[in-house]
mmCIF file of C-alpha atoms in Angstrom:
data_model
loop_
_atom_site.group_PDB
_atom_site.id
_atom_site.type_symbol
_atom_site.label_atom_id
_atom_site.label_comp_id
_atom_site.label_asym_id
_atom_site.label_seq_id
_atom_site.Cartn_x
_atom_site.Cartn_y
_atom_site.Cartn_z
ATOM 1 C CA UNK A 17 0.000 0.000 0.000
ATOM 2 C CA UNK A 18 1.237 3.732 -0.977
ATOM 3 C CA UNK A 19 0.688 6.592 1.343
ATOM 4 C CA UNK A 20 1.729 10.187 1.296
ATOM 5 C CA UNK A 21 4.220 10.992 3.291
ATOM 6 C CA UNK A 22 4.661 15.092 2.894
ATOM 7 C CA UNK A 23 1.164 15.701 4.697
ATOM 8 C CA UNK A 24 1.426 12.806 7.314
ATOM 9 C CA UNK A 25 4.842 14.394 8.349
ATOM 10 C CA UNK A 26 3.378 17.820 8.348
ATOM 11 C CA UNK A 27 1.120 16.971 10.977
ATOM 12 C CA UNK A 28 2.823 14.281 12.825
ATOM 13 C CA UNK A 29 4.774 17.655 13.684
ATOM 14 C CA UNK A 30 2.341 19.959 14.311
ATOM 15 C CA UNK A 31 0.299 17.341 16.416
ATOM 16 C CA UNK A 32 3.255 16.801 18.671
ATOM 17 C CA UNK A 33 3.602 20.241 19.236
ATOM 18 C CA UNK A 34 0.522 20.412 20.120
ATOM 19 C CA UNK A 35 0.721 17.050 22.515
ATOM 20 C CA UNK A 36 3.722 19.150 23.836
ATOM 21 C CA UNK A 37 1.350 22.303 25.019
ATOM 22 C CA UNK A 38 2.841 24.478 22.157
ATOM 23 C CA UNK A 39 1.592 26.139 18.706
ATOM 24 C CA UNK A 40 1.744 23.549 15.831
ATOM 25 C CA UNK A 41 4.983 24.069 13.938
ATOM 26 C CA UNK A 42 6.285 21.779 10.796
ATOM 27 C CA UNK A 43 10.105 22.218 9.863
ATOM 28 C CA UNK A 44 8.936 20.241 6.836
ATOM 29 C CA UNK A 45 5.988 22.828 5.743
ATOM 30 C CA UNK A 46 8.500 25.792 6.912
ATOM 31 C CA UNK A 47 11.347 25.102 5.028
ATOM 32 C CA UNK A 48 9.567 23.558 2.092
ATOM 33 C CA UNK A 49 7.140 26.693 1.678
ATOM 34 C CA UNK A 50 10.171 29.044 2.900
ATOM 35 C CA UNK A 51 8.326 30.155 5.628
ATOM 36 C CA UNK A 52 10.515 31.193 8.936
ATOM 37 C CA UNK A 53 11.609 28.464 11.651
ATOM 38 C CA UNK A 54 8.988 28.891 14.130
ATOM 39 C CA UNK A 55 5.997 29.807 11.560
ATOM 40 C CA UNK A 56 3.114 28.501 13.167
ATOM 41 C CA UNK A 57 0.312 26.212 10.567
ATOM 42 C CA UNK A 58 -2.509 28.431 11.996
ATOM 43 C CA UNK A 59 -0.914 31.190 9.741
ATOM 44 C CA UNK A 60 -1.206 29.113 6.520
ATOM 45 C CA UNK A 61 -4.262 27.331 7.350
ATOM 46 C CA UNK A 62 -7.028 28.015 10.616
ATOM 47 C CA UNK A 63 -7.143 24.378 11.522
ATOM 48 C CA UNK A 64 -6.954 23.847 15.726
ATOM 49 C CA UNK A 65 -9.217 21.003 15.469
ATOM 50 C CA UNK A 66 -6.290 19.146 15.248
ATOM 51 C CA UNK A 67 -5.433 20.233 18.870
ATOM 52 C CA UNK A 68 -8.074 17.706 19.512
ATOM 53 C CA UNK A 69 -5.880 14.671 18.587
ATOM 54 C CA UNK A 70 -2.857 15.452 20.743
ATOM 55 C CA UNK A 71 -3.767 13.235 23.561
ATOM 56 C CA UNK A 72 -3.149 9.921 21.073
ATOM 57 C CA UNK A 73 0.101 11.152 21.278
ATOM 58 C CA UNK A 74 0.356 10.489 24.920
ATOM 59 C CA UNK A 75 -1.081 6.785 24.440
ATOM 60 C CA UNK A 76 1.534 5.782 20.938
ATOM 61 C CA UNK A 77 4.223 8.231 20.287
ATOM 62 C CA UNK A 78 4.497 7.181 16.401
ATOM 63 C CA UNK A 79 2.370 8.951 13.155
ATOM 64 C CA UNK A 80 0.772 5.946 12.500
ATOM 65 C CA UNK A 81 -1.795 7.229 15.450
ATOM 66 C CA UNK A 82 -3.273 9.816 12.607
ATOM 67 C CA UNK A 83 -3.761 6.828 10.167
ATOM 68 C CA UNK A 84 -5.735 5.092 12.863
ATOM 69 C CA UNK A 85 -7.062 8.394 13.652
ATOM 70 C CA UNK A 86 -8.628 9.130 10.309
ATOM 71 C CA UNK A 87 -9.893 5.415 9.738
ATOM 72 C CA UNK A 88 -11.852 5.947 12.718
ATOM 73 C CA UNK A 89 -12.852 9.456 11.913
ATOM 74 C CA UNK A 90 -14.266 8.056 7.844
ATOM 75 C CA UNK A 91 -15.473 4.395 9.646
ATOM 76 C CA UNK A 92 -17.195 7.155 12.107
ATOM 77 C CA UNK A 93 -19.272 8.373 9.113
ATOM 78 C CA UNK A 94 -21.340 5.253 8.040
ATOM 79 C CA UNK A 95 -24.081 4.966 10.544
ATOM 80 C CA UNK A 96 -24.842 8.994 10.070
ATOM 81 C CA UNK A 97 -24.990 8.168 6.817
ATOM 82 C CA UNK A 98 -27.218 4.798 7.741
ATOM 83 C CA UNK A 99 -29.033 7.508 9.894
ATOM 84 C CA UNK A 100 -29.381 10.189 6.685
ATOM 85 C CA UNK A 101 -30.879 7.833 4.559
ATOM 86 C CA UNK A 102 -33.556 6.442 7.272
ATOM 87 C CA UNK A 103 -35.134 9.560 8.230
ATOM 88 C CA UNK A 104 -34.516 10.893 4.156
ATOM 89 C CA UNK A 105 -37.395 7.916 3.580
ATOM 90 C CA UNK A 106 -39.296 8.830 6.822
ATOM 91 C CA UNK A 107 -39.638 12.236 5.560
ATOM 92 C CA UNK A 108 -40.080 10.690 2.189
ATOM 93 C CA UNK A 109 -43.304 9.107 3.835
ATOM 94 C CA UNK A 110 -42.035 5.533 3.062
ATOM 95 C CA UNK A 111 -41.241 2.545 5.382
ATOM 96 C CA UNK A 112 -37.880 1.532 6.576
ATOM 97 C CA UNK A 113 -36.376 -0.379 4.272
ATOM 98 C CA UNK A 114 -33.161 -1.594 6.225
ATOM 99 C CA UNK A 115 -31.634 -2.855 3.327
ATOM 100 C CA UNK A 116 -31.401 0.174 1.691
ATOM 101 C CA UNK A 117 -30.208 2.483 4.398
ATOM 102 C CA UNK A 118 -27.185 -0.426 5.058
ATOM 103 C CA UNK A 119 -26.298 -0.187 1.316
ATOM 104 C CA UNK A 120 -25.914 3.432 1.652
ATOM 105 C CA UNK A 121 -23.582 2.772 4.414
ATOM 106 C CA UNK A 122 -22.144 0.106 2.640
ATOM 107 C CA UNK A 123 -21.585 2.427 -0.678
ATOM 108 C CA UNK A 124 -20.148 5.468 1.327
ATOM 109 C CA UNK A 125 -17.605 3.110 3.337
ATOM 110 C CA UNK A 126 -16.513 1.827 0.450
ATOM 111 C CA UNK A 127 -16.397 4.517 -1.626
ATOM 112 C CA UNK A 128 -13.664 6.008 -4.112
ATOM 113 C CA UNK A 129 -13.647 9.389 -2.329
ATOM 114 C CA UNK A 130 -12.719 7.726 0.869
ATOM 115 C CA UNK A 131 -10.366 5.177 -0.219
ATOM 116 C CA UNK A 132 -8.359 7.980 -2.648
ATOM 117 C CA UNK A 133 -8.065 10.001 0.804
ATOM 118 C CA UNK A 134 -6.705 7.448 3.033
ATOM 119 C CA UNK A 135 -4.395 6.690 0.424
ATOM 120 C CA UNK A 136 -2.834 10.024 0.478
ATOM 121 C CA UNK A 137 -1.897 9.589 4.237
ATOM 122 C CA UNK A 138 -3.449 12.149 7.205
ATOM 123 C CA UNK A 139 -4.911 15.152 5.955
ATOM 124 C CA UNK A 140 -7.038 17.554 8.485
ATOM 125 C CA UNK A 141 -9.978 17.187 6.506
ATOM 126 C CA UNK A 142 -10.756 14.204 7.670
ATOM 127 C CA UNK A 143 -12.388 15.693 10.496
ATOM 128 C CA UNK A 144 -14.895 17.115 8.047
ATOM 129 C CA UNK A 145 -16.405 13.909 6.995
ATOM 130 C CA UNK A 146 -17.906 12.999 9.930
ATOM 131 C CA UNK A 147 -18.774 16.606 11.383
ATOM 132 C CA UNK A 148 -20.480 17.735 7.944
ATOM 133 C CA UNK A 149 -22.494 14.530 7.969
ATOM 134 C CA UNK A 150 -23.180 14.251 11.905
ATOM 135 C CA UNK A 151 -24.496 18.673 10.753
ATOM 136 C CA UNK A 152 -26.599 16.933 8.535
ATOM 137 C CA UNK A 153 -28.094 14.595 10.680
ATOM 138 C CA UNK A 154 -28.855 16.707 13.637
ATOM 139 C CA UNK A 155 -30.630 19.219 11.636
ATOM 140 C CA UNK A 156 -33.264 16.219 9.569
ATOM 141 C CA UNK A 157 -33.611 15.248 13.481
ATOM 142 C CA UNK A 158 -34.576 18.928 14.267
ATOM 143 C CA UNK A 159 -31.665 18.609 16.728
ATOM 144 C CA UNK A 160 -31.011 22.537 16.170
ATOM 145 C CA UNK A 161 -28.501 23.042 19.293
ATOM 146 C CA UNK A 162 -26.510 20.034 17.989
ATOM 147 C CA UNK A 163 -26.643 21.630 14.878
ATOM 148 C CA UNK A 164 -24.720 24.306 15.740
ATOM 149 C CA UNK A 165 -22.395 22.564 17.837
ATOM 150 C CA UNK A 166 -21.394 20.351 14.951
ATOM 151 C CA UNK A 167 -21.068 23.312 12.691
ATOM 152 C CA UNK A 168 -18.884 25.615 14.720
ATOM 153 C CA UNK A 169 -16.471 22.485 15.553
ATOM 154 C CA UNK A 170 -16.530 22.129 11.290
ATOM 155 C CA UNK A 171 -15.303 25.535 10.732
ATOM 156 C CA UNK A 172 -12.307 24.714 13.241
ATOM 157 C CA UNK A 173 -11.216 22.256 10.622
ATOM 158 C CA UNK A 174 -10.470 24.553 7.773
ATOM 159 C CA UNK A 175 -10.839 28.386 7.127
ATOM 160 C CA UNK A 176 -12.936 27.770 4.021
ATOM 161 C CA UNK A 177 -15.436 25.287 5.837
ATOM 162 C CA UNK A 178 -16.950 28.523 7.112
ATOM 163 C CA UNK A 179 -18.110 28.863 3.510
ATOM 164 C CA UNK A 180 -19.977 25.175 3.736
ATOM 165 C CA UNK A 181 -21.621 26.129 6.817
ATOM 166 C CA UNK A 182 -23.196 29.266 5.567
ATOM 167 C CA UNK A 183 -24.328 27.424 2.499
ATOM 168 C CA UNK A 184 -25.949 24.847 4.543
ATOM 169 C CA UNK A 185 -27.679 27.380 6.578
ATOM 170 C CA UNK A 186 -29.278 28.805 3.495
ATOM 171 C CA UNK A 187 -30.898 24.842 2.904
ATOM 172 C CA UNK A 188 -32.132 24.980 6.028
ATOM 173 C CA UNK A 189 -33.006 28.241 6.060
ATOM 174 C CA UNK A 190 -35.487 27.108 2.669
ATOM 175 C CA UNK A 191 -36.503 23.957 3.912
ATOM 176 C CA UNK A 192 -37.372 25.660 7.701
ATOM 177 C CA UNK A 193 -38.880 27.890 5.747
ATOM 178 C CA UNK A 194 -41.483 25.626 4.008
ATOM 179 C CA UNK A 195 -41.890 23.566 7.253
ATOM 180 C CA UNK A 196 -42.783 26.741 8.872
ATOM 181 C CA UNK A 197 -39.913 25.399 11.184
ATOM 182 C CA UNK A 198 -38.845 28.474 13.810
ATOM 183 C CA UNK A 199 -36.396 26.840 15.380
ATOM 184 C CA UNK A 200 -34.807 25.980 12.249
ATOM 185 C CA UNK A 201 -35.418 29.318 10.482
ATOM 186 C CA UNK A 202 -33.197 30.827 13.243
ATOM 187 C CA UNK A 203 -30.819 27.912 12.936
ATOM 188 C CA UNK A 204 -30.436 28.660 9.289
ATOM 189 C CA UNK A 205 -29.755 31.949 9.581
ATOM 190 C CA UNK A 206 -27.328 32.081 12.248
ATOM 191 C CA UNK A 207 -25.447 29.435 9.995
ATOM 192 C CA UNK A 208 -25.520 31.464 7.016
ATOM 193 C CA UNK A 209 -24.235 34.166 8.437
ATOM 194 C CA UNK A 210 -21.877 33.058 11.158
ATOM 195 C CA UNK A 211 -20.195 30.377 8.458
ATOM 196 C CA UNK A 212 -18.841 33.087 6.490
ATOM 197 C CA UNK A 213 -17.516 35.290 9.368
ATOM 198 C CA UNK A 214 -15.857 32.276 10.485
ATOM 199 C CA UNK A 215 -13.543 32.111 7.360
ATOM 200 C CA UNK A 216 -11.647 35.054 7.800
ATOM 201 C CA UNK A 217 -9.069 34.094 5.141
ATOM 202 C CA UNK A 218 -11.727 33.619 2.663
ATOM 203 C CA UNK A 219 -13.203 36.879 3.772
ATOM 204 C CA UNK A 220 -9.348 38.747 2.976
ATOM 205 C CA UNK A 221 -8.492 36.829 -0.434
ATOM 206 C CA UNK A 222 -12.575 38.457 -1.378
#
């Protein structure tokens, strides 16, 4: 099996700065973008969500803890998916059909997108997977609080996830809208316009 080494060693070193209670730096990002010695990754890209995985670095000092990591964090997205597609055919009016919700878990586990990824070693995006989908889920469960929870945890993953939120909150705010759903009309709207402020580097490159 191949992997990609240049973004599994960027963030093996960032992550163990971070397990070490400092700012995530990467010699190999610094000196291959030319960037100074101590640049820290939050200036090239707004991701602290990986701050999250610096305890695994405590349990198995070794990079192969983000491989496990982002299995986990893709295997992590088939039963939202299992759970999309169920209430998608409640909503639908139709009867469970188990065998059709467990193929679309099957399908999205086994999927190119997800197979191409892990292939290229640890990237910080897998984090989004299973946040944009768990977004998803919480709001067709009218789960509005969780909503936003999962939401403002996606735009710690990248600066341009902002941008995903706020388009999401425009769905909702549409489909709220011809629910005559409150709670998700204010939902929707505080995603739409929250998402974008939350990409700040999107916001200066506009």
């Amino acid at each position: 099996m191949q992997l990609g080494g240049f973004d599994l060693g960027i963030f093996d070193q960032a992550i163990r700065s971070y397990a070490a209670f400092s700012l995530p730096v990467s010699p190999v990002k610094n000196y291959h973008h030319e960037f100074p010695a101590d640049f820290s990754l939050l200036g090239d890209h707004f991701s602290p969500i990986l701050a999250l995985a610096a305890p695994l670095y405590w349990v198995w000092d070794d990079p192969r803890v983000l491989l496990v990591l982002q299995a986990a964090l893709f295997a992590a997205g088939a039963p939202l998916v299992r759970g999309i597609a169920a209430r998608a055919l409640a909503r639908a009016g139709s009867a469970p059909d188990l065998r059709f919700v467990n193929a679309c878990a099957f399908v999205y586990a086994v999927g190119w997108p997800l197979m191409t990824a892990a292939r290229g070693g640890f990237h910080e995006v897998a984090f989004a997977v299973p946040l944009t989908l768990a977004m998803f889920h919480q709001a067709l469960a009218r789960r509005y609080t969780m909503v936003l929870v999962t939401a403002f945890l996606l735009t710690g993953v990248k600066e341009d996830l902002g941008l995903v939120v706020g388009c999401y909150g425009v769905v909702l705010l549409v489909r709220s809208g011809r629910a005559r759903d409150m709670p998700g009309l204010r939902t929707g709207a505080a995603l739409a316009i929250a998402g974008p402020v939350r990409s700040p580097r999107c916001r200066s490159r506009g």
